[in-house]
GROMACS .gro file of N, CA and C in nm:
model
  465
    1MET      N    1  13.017   6.032  10.119
    1MET     CA    2  12.932   6.121  10.042
    1MET      C    3  12.787   6.090  10.072
    2THR      N    4  12.707   6.190  10.069
    2THR     CA    5  12.564   6.171  10.087
    2THR      C    6  12.493   6.213   9.961
    3VAL      N    7  12.372   6.171   9.948
    3VAL     CA    8  12.289   6.211   9.835
    3VAL      C    9  12.169   6.285   9.893
    4ASP      N   10  12.167   6.415   9.873
    4ASP     CA   11  12.058   6.497   9.924
    4ASP      C   12  11.956   6.521   9.814
    5PRO      N   13  11.832   6.549   9.851
    5PRO     CA   14  11.730   6.577   9.750
    5PRO      C   15  11.770   6.697   9.665
    6PHE      N   16  11.736   6.693   9.538
    6PHE     CA   17  11.767   6.799   9.444
    6PHE      C   18  11.651   6.897   9.438
    7ASP      N   19  11.679   7.025   9.454
    7ASP     CA   20  11.577   7.130   9.450
    7ASP      C   21  11.553   7.172   9.305
    8ALA      N   22  11.481   7.089   9.230
    8ALA     CA   23  11.457   7.117   9.088
    8ALA      C   24  11.379   7.247   9.069
    9ASN      N   25  11.280   7.273   9.153
    9ASN     CA   26  11.202   7.397   9.139
    9ASN      C   27  11.289   7.520   9.163
   10GLY      N   28  11.379   7.512   9.259
   10GLY     CA   29  11.469   7.624   9.284
   10GLY      C   30  11.562   7.650   9.166
   11VAL      N   31  11.616   7.543   9.108
   11VAL     CA   32  11.704   7.558   8.992
   11VAL      C   33  11.626   7.614   8.874
   12LEU      N   34  11.510   7.558   8.848
   12LEU     CA   35  11.429   7.608   8.737
   12LEU      C   36  11.387   7.753   8.758
   13GLY      N   37  11.364   7.792   8.882
   13GLY     CA   38  11.329   7.931   8.912
   13GLY      C   39  11.440   8.028   8.876
   14GLU      N   40  11.564   7.981   8.885
   14GLU     CA   41  11.679   8.065   8.848
   14GLU      C   42  11.680   8.099   8.700
   15LEU      N   43  11.615   8.016   8.617
   15LEU     CA   44  11.612   8.043   8.474
   15LEU      C   45  11.546   8.177   8.442
   16ASN      N   46  11.452   8.217   8.524
   16ASN     CA   47  11.384   8.345   8.502
   16ASN      C   48  11.478   8.463   8.524
   17ARG      N   49  11.585   8.441   8.601
   17ARG     CA   50  11.679   8.550   8.630
   17ARG      C   51  11.803   8.543   8.542
   18ALA      N   52  11.814   8.441   8.458
   18ALA     CA   53  11.932   8.422   8.374
   18ALA      C   54  11.928   8.519   8.255
   19PRO      N   55  12.046   8.563   8.207
   19PRO     CA   56  12.048   8.650   8.089
   19PRO      C   57  11.996   8.574   7.967
   20ALA      N   58  11.949   8.650   7.867
   20ALA     CA   59  11.891   8.589   7.747
   20ALA      C   60  11.996   8.509   7.670
   21THR      N   61  12.117   8.554   7.669
   21THR     CA   62  12.225   8.480   7.602
   21THR      C   63  12.335   8.454   7.704
   22TRP      N   64  12.407   8.347   7.681
   22TRP     CA   65  12.513   8.310   7.773
   22TRP      C   66  12.644   8.312   7.697
   23SER      N   67  12.743   8.377   7.752
   23SER     CA   68  12.872   8.388   7.683
   23SER      C   69  12.983   8.315   7.757
   24GLY      N   70  12.948   8.230   7.852
   24GLY     CA   71  13.049   8.153   7.923
   24GLY      C   72  13.062   8.198   8.067
   25LEU      N   73  13.141   8.124   8.141
   25LEU     CA   74  13.165   8.157   8.281
   25LEU      C   75  13.255   8.280   8.291
   26PRO      N   76  13.237   8.361   8.392
   26PRO     CA   77  13.324   8.477   8.409
   26PRO      C   78  13.470   8.436   8.425
   27ALA      N   79  13.560   8.518   8.376
   27ALA     CA   80  13.703   8.492   8.391
   27ALA      C   81  13.735   8.471   8.539
   28GLY      N   82  13.821   8.375   8.567
   28GLY     CA   83  13.860   8.349   8.705
   28GLY      C   84  13.769   8.254   8.780
   29THR      N   85  13.663   8.204   8.714
   29THR     CA   86  13.574   8.111   8.781
   29THR      C   87  13.650   7.983   8.816
   30ILE      N   88  13.632   7.934   8.936
   30ILE     CA   89  13.695   7.810   8.981
   30ILE      C   90  13.584   7.712   9.017
   31ILE      N   91  13.593   7.592   8.961
   31ILE     CA   92  13.496   7.487   8.989
   31ILE      C   93  13.565   7.383   9.077
   32GLY      N   94  13.504   7.348   9.189
   32GLY     CA   95  13.566   7.258   9.285
   32GLY      C   96  13.568   7.113   9.242
   33HIS      N   97  13.463   7.067   9.175
   33HIS     CA   98  13.463   6.930   9.125
   33HIS      C   99  13.371   6.920   9.005
   34ILE      N  100  13.391   6.818   8.926
   34ILE     CA  101  13.310   6.799   8.806
   34ILE      C  102  13.263   6.654   8.797
   35HIS      N  103  13.161   6.635   8.716
   35HIS     CA  104  13.108   6.503   8.685
   35HIS      C  105  13.110   6.489   8.534
   36LEU      N  106  13.160   6.377   8.485
   36LEU     CA  107  13.177   6.355   8.342
   36LEU      C  108  13.103   6.229   8.297
   37HIS      N  109  13.054   6.230   8.174
   37HIS     CA  110  13.000   6.109   8.113
   37HIS      C  111  13.115   6.035   8.048
   38VAL      N  112  13.121   5.905   8.070
   38VAL     CA  113  13.221   5.820   8.006
   38VAL      C  114  13.149   5.700   7.944
   39ALA      N  115  13.216   5.634   7.850
   39ALA     CA  116  13.156   5.518   7.785
   39ALA      C  117  13.165   5.393   7.872
   40HIS      N  118  13.277   5.381   7.946
   40HIS     CA  119  13.300   5.264   8.031
   40HIS      C  120  13.379   5.309   8.155
   41LEU      N  121  13.349   5.248   8.269
   41LEU     CA  122  13.414   5.289   8.394
   41LEU      C  123  13.561   5.246   8.404
   42ALA      N  124  13.593   5.123   8.370
   42ALA     CA  125  13.729   5.073   8.391
   42ALA      C  126  13.835   5.154   8.316
   43PRO      N  127  13.816   5.185   8.187
   43PRO     CA  128  13.916   5.268   8.120
   43PRO      C  129  13.925   5.409   8.179
   44ALA      N  130  13.814   5.462   8.225
   44ALA     CA  131  13.816   5.594   8.289
   44ALA      C  132  13.896   5.588   8.418
   45ARG      N  133  13.876   5.483   8.498
   45ARG     CA  134  13.951   5.468   8.623
   45ARG      C  135  14.101   5.459   8.594
   46TRP      N  136  14.138   5.383   8.492
   46TRP     CA  137  14.279   5.373   8.453
   46TRP      C  138  14.336   5.512   8.422
   47PHE      N  139  14.262   5.588   8.342
   47PHE     CA  140  14.311   5.720   8.302
   47PHE      C  141  14.323   5.815   8.421
   48TYR      N  142  14.217   5.827   8.499
   48TYR     CA  143  14.216   5.926   8.608
   48TYR      C  144  14.305   5.884   8.726
   49CYS      N  145  14.319   5.754   8.749
   49CYS     CA  146  14.404   5.708   8.861
   49CYS      C  147  14.547   5.680   8.817
   50ASP      N  148  14.565   5.597   8.716
   50ASP     CA  149  14.700   5.555   8.677
   50ASP      C  150  14.775   5.661   8.598
   51VAL      N  151  14.705   5.733   8.512
   51VAL     CA  152  14.774   5.835   8.431
   51VAL      C  153  14.778   5.969   8.504
   52LEU      N  154  14.663   6.019   8.547
   52LEU     CA  155  14.660   6.151   8.612
   52LEU      C  156  14.704   6.145   8.757
   53GLY      N  157  14.688   6.031   8.824
   53GLY     CA  158  14.736   6.018   8.961
   53GLY      C  159  14.635   6.042   9.070
   54PHE      N  160  14.506   6.049   9.036
   54PHE     CA  161  14.404   6.063   9.140
   54PHE      C  162  14.389   5.933   9.216
   55ALA      N  163  14.339   5.940   9.338
   55ALA     CA  164  14.310   5.822   9.419
   55ALA      C  165  14.164   5.782   9.397
   56PHE      N  166  14.141   5.653   9.383
   56PHE     CA  167  14.004   5.602   9.372
   56PHE      C  168  13.939   5.617   9.508
   57MET      N  169  13.819   5.678   9.512
   57MET     CA  170  13.753   5.704   9.639
   57MET      C  171  13.630   5.618   9.663
   58GLN      N  172  13.545   5.606   9.560
   58GLN     CA  173  13.418   5.538   9.583
   58GLN      C  174  13.355   5.498   9.450
   59ARG      N  175  13.280   5.389   9.456
   59ARG     CA  176  13.203   5.342   9.342
   59ARG      C  177  13.055   5.352   9.378
   60PHE      N  178  12.973   5.395   9.284
   60PHE     CA  179  12.829   5.405   9.303
   60PHE      C  180  12.765   5.298   9.214
   61GLY      N  181  12.737   5.183   9.274
   61GLY     CA  182  12.681   5.072   9.198
   61GLY      C  183  12.772   5.037   9.082
   62SER      N  184  12.712   5.012   8.968
   62SER     CA  185  12.790   4.981   8.848
   62SER      C  186  12.785   5.095   8.748
   63SER      N  187  12.752   5.217   8.798
   63SER     CA  188  12.731   5.325   8.702
   63SER      C  189  12.815   5.449   8.724
   64ALA      N  190  12.883   5.463   8.837
   64ALA     CA  191  12.962   5.585   8.860
   64ALA      C  192  13.077   5.556   8.955
   65GLU      N  193  13.184   5.634   8.940
   65GLU     CA  194  13.298   5.626   9.030
   65GLU      C  195  13.347   5.767   9.059
   66PHE      N  196  13.422   5.778   9.169
   66PHE     CA  197  13.468   5.909   9.215
   66PHE      C  198  13.616   5.900   9.251
   67VAL      N  199  13.693   5.999   9.208
   67VAL     CA  200  13.837   6.003   9.235
   67VAL      C  201  13.872   6.140   9.293
   68ALA      N  202  13.985   6.145   9.365
   68ALA     CA  203  14.022   6.270   9.431
   68ALA      C  204  14.172   6.277   9.454
   69ALA      N  205  14.216   6.394   9.489
   69ALA     CA  206  14.353   6.417   9.536
   69ALA      C  207  14.343   6.458   9.683
   70GLY      N  208  14.446   6.425   9.758
   70GLY     CA  209  14.453   6.470   9.897
   70GLY      C  210  14.344   6.419   9.988
   71SER      N  211  14.291   6.301   9.966
   71SER     CA  212  14.190   6.238  10.051
   71SER      C  213  14.056   6.312  10.055
   72TYR      N  214  14.032   6.402   9.962
   72TYR     CA  215  13.903   6.469   9.953
   72TYR      C  216  13.799   6.367   9.906
   73HIS      N  217  13.670   6.389   9.932
   73HIS     CA  218  13.570   6.288   9.895
   73HIS      C  219  13.562   6.267   9.745
   74HIS      N  220  13.568   6.373   9.664
   74HIS     CA  221  13.589   6.358   9.520
   74HIS      C  222  13.609   6.493   9.454
   75HIS      N  223  13.697   6.490   9.355
   75HIS     CA  224  13.717   6.605   9.267
   75HIS      C  225  13.656   6.577   9.131
   76ILE      N  226  13.661   6.450   9.091
   76ILE     CA  227  13.604   6.410   8.962
   76ILE      C  228  13.514   6.289   8.984
   77GLY      N  229  13.394   6.302   8.934
   77GLY     CA  230  13.303   6.188   8.927
   77GLY      C  231  13.283   6.159   8.779
   78TYR      N  232  13.281   6.031   8.743
   78TYR     CA  233  13.252   5.995   8.604
   78TYR      C  234  13.149   5.883   8.607
   79ASN      N  235  13.062   5.884   8.508
   79ASN     CA  236  12.951   5.790   8.508
   79ASN      C  237  12.913   5.746   8.367
   80VAL      N  238  12.835   5.639   8.361
   80VAL     CA  239  12.785   5.586   8.234
   80VAL      C  240  12.635   5.612   8.219
   81TRP      N  241  12.588   5.718   8.281
   81TRP     CA  242  12.445   5.747   8.281
   81TRP      C  243  12.393   5.787   8.144
   82ALA      N  244  12.479   5.823   8.051
   82ALA     CA  245  12.435   5.850   7.913
   82ALA      C  246  12.426   5.720   7.834
   83GLY      N  247  12.465   5.609   7.897
   83GLY     CA  248  12.460   5.478   7.833
   83GLY      C  249  12.598   5.416   7.825
   84ILE      N  250  12.606   5.288   7.856
   84ILE     CA  251  12.734   5.218   7.844
   84ILE      C  252  12.772   5.214   7.697
   85GLY      N  253  12.894   5.256   7.668
   85GLY     CA  254  12.942   5.261   7.531
   85GLY      C  255  12.896   5.383   7.454
   86ALA      N  256  12.831   5.478   7.521
   86ALA     CA  257  12.782   5.598   7.452
   86ALA      C  258  12.899   5.673   7.389
   87PRO      N  259  12.880   5.719   7.264
   87PRO     CA  260  12.988   5.793   7.198
   87PRO      C  261  13.000   5.934   7.256
   88PRO      N  262  13.116   5.998   7.235
   88PRO     CA  263  13.130   6.136   7.279
   88PRO      C  264  13.033   6.226   7.205
   89SER      N  265  13.004   6.341   7.263
   89SER     CA  266  12.918   6.439   7.196
   89SER      C  267  12.987   6.488   7.069
   90SER      N  268  12.908   6.527   6.973
   90SER     CA  269  12.959   6.584   6.849
   90SER      C  270  13.023   6.719   6.878
   91PRO      N  271  13.132   6.753   6.809
   91PRO     CA  272  13.199   6.883   6.835
   91PRO      C  273  13.109   7.004   6.815
   92ASN      N  274  13.003   6.991   6.735
   92ASN     CA  275  12.915   7.107   6.712
   92ASN      C  276  12.803   7.117   6.815
   93MET      N  277  12.803   7.030   6.915
   93MET     CA  278  12.703   7.035   7.022
   93MET      C  279  12.756   7.120   7.137
   94ALA      N  280  12.664   7.177   7.213
   94ALA     CA  281  12.705   7.248   7.335
   94ALA      C  282  12.760   7.147   7.434
   95GLY      N  283  12.864   7.186   7.504
   95GLY     CA  284  12.919   7.096   7.604
   95GLY      C  285  13.061   7.133   7.644
   96LEU      N  286  13.114   7.057   7.734
   96LEU     CA  287  13.247   7.079   7.786
   96LEU      C  288  13.351   7.034   7.684
   97ARG      N  289  13.440   7.123   7.645
   97ARG     CA  290  13.548   7.087   7.551
   97ARG      C  291  13.667   7.030   7.626
   98TRP      N  292  13.701   7.091   7.738
   98TRP     CA  293  13.806   7.042   7.827
   98TRP      C  294  13.793   7.116   7.959
   99PHE      N  295  13.859   7.064   8.060
   99PHE     CA  296  13.871   7.136   8.186
   99PHE      C  297  14.019   7.142   8.218
  100THR      N  298  14.056   7.238   8.300
  100THR     CA  299  14.196   7.256   8.336
  100THR      C  300  14.222   7.198   8.474
  101LEU      N  301  14.320   7.111   8.481
  101LEU     CA  302  14.364   7.053   8.607
  101LEU      C  303  14.485   7.133   8.653
  102ARG      N  304  14.471   7.202   8.766
  102ARG     CA  305  14.581   7.281   8.821
  102ARG      C  306  14.666   7.194   8.911
  103LEU      N  307  14.794   7.190   8.881
  103LEU     CA  308  14.889   7.108   8.956
  103LEU      C  309  14.986   7.197   9.032
  104PRO      N  310  15.046   7.144   9.140
  104PRO     CA  311  15.127   7.230   9.227
  104PRO      C  312  15.258   7.279   9.165
  105ASP      N  313  15.312   7.204   9.068
  105ASP     CA  314  15.441   7.245   9.011
  105ASP      C  315  15.461   7.179   8.875
  106SER      N  316  15.562   7.227   8.802
  106SER     CA  317  15.588   7.174   8.668
  106SER      C  318  15.634   7.029   8.673
  107ALA      N  319  15.697   6.986   8.783
  107ALA     CA  320  15.737   6.846   8.795
  107ALA      C  321  15.615   6.754   8.794
  108SER      N  322  15.505   6.799   8.853
  108SER     CA  323  15.382   6.719   8.853
  108SER      C  324  15.325   6.707   8.712
  109VAL      N  325  15.328   6.817   8.636
  109VAL     CA  326  15.283   6.815   8.497
  109VAL      C  327  15.372   6.719   8.418
  110ASP      N  328  15.503   6.732   8.434
  110ASP     CA  329  15.597   6.647   8.360
  110ASP      C  330  15.575   6.499   8.392
  111ALA      N  331  15.548   6.466   8.518
  111ALA     CA  332  15.524   6.326   8.556
  111ALA      C  333  15.400   6.271   8.486
  112ILE      N  334  15.295   6.350   8.479
  112ILE     CA  335  15.173   6.306   8.410
  112ILE      C  336  15.202   6.288   8.261
  113LEU      N  337  15.273   6.382   8.202
  113LEU     CA  338  15.303   6.372   8.059
  113LEU      C  339  15.390   6.250   8.028
  114ARG      N  340  15.482   6.216   8.118
  114ARG     CA  341  15.563   6.095   8.099
  114ARG      C  342  15.475   5.969   8.106
  115ARG      N  343  15.384   5.965   8.205
  115ARG     CA  344  15.294   5.849   8.216
  115ARG      C  345  15.204   5.840   8.093
  116ALA      N  346  15.156   5.954   8.045
  116ALA     CA  347  15.070   5.956   7.926
  116ALA      C  348  15.146   5.906   7.804
  117ALA      N  349  15.268   5.954   7.787
  117ALA     CA  350  15.350   5.912   7.673
  117ALA      C  351  15.380   5.762   7.682
  118SER      N  352  15.413   5.713   7.801
  118SER     CA  353  15.442   5.570   7.820
  118SER      C  354  15.320   5.485   7.789
  119ALA      N  355  15.200   5.540   7.812
  119ALA     CA  356  15.076   5.468   7.786
  119ALA      C  357  15.033   5.480   7.639
  120GLY      N  358  15.109   5.557   7.561
  120GLY     CA  359  15.076   5.574   7.420
  120GLY      C  360  14.965   5.675   7.394
  121LEU      N  361  14.935   5.759   7.492
  121LEU     CA  362  14.831   5.860   7.474
  121LEU      C  363  14.884   5.978   7.392
  122MET      N  364  14.797   6.032   7.310
  122MET     CA  365  14.833   6.150   7.233
  122MET      C  366  14.830   6.272   7.325
  123ILE      N  367  14.933   6.352   7.316
  123ILE     CA  368  14.939   6.476   7.393
  123ILE      C  369  14.917   6.589   7.294
  124ASP      N  370  14.808   6.659   7.311
  124ASP     CA  371  14.769   6.768   7.221
  124ASP      C  372  14.791   6.899   7.296
  125ALA      N  373  14.732   7.005   7.248
  125ALA     CA  374  14.743   7.135   7.315
  125ALA      C  375  14.610   7.208   7.302
  126THR      N  376  14.576   7.284   7.404
  126THR     CA  377  14.457   7.368   7.397
  126THR      C  378  14.488   7.487   7.308
  127PRO      N  379  14.386   7.547   7.248
  127PRO     CA  380  14.412   7.672   7.178
  127PRO      C  381  14.439   7.782   7.280
  128ALA      N  382  14.516   7.880   7.241
  128ALA     CA  383  14.535   7.996   7.328
  128ALA      C  384  14.401   8.069   7.339
  129THR      N  385  14.370   8.121   7.458
  129THR     CA  386  14.244   8.192   7.480
  129THR      C  387  14.273   8.325   7.546
  130GLU      N  388  14.168   8.403   7.568
  130GLU     CA  389  14.187   8.528   7.641
  130GLU      C  390  14.239   8.503   7.782
  131ALA      N  391  14.190   8.395   7.844
  131ALA     CA  392  14.234   8.364   7.980
  131ALA      C  393  14.378   8.313   7.981
  132TYR      N  394  14.414   8.240   7.877
  132TYR     CA  395  14.550   8.187   7.865
  132TYR      C  396  14.605   8.232   7.730
  133ASN      N  397  14.708   8.315   7.732
  133ASN     CA  398  14.764   8.359   7.605
  133ASN      C  399  14.864   8.256   7.551
  134MET      N  400  14.862   8.139   7.608
  134MET     CA  401  14.946   8.028   7.560
  134MET      C  402  14.862   7.902   7.561
  135SER      N  403  14.908   7.801   7.489
  135SER     CA  404  14.836   7.674   7.492
  135SER      C  405  14.887   7.590   7.609
  136LEU      N  406  14.805   7.497   7.652
  136LEU     CA  407  14.839   7.406   7.762
  136LEU      C  408  14.840   7.264   7.708
  137PRO      N  409  14.920   7.175   7.767
  137PRO     CA  410  14.914   7.034   7.726
  137PRO      C  411  14.773   6.981   7.751
  138LEU      N  412  14.722   6.905   7.654
  138LEU     CA  413  14.585   6.854   7.661
  138LEU      C  414  14.586   6.703   7.639
  139LEU      N  415  14.529   6.631   7.734
  139LEU     CA  416  14.509   6.487   7.722
  139LEU      C  417  14.360   6.461   7.708
  140ARG      N  418  14.325   6.347   7.652
  140ARG     CA  419  14.184   6.307   7.645
  140ARG      C  420  14.170   6.171   7.712
  141ASP      N  421  14.065   6.160   7.796
  141ASP     CA  422  14.039   6.030   7.857
  141ASP      C  423  13.987   5.935   7.749
  142PRO      N  424  13.972   5.805   7.779
  142PRO     CA  425  13.928   5.710   7.677
  142PRO      C  426  13.792   5.741   7.616
  143SER      N  427  13.714   5.829   7.678
  143SER     CA  428  13.584   5.868   7.623
  143SER      C  429  13.588   6.003   7.552
  144GLY      N  430  13.706   6.063   7.544
  144GLY     CA  431  13.721   6.189   7.470
  144GLY      C  432  13.713   6.314   7.554
  145ASN      N  433  13.691   6.304   7.685
  145ASN     CA  434  13.688   6.423   7.770
  145ASN      C  435  13.828   6.482   7.779
  146GLY      N  436  13.842   6.614   7.754
  146GLY     CA  437  13.971   6.677   7.753
  146GLY      C  438  14.014   6.727   7.890
  147VAL      N  439  14.144   6.707   7.921
  147VAL     CA  440  14.202   6.753   8.048
  147VAL      C  441  14.328   6.833   8.013
  148ALA      N  442  14.323   6.964   8.035
  148ALA     CA  443  14.440   7.050   8.014
  148ALA      C  444  14.519   7.053   8.145
  149LEU      N  445  14.650   7.056   8.134
  149LEU     CA  446  14.736   7.055   8.253
  149LEU      C  447  14.801   7.191   8.270
  150ASP      N  448  14.792   7.248   8.390
  150ASP     CA  449  14.847   7.378   8.417
  150ASP      C  450  14.912   7.376   8.556
  151VAL      N  451  15.001   7.469   8.577
  151VAL     CA  452  15.065   7.485   8.707
  151VAL      C  453  15.008   7.610   8.772
  152GLY      N  454  14.968   7.599   8.895
  152GLY     CA  455  14.915   7.713   8.965
  152GLY      C  456  14.847   7.671   9.092
  153VAL      N  457  14.842   7.763   9.184
  153VAL     CA  458  14.778   7.736   9.312
  153VAL      C  459  14.642   7.803   9.311
  154VAL      N  460  14.539   7.727   9.342
  154VAL     CA  461  14.404   7.780   9.350
  154VAL      C  462  14.385   7.835   9.491
  155VAL      N  463  14.339   7.959   9.500
  155VAL     CA  464  14.315   8.020   9.631
  155VAL      C  465  14.168   8.048   9.650
   0.00000   0.00000   0.00000
């Protein structure tokens, strides 16, 4: 992975073209990778590697780590940049409630759910939404970030 300069002026310039109110991402939006705030790296690594099954790819000093599937450079980055031991955001704050992890088949979902149950993790469910008229199994990492599990191929 490389670290390229961030075009802050370009991003800020986009604000002038943004709608006055935001109602969420358009249906069908696919995000290739995400970065999450966690309280501590080691418990996050356990969750994303041992429970979800991602491969550990890289560590960035003592503040961030990156995991992936299929030898990709990273699908998930997690960091302690909000502070080591920082609590999760309050539910009434703007932010990510959960993200959906698309898996190739129901056997993959079942394997993760078995590992989660063996680890004593609570398995919850997402609320049904317009995009999903059913709930999905929902796990939370040790810092409270939600991961919904779904079966489907991203194209």
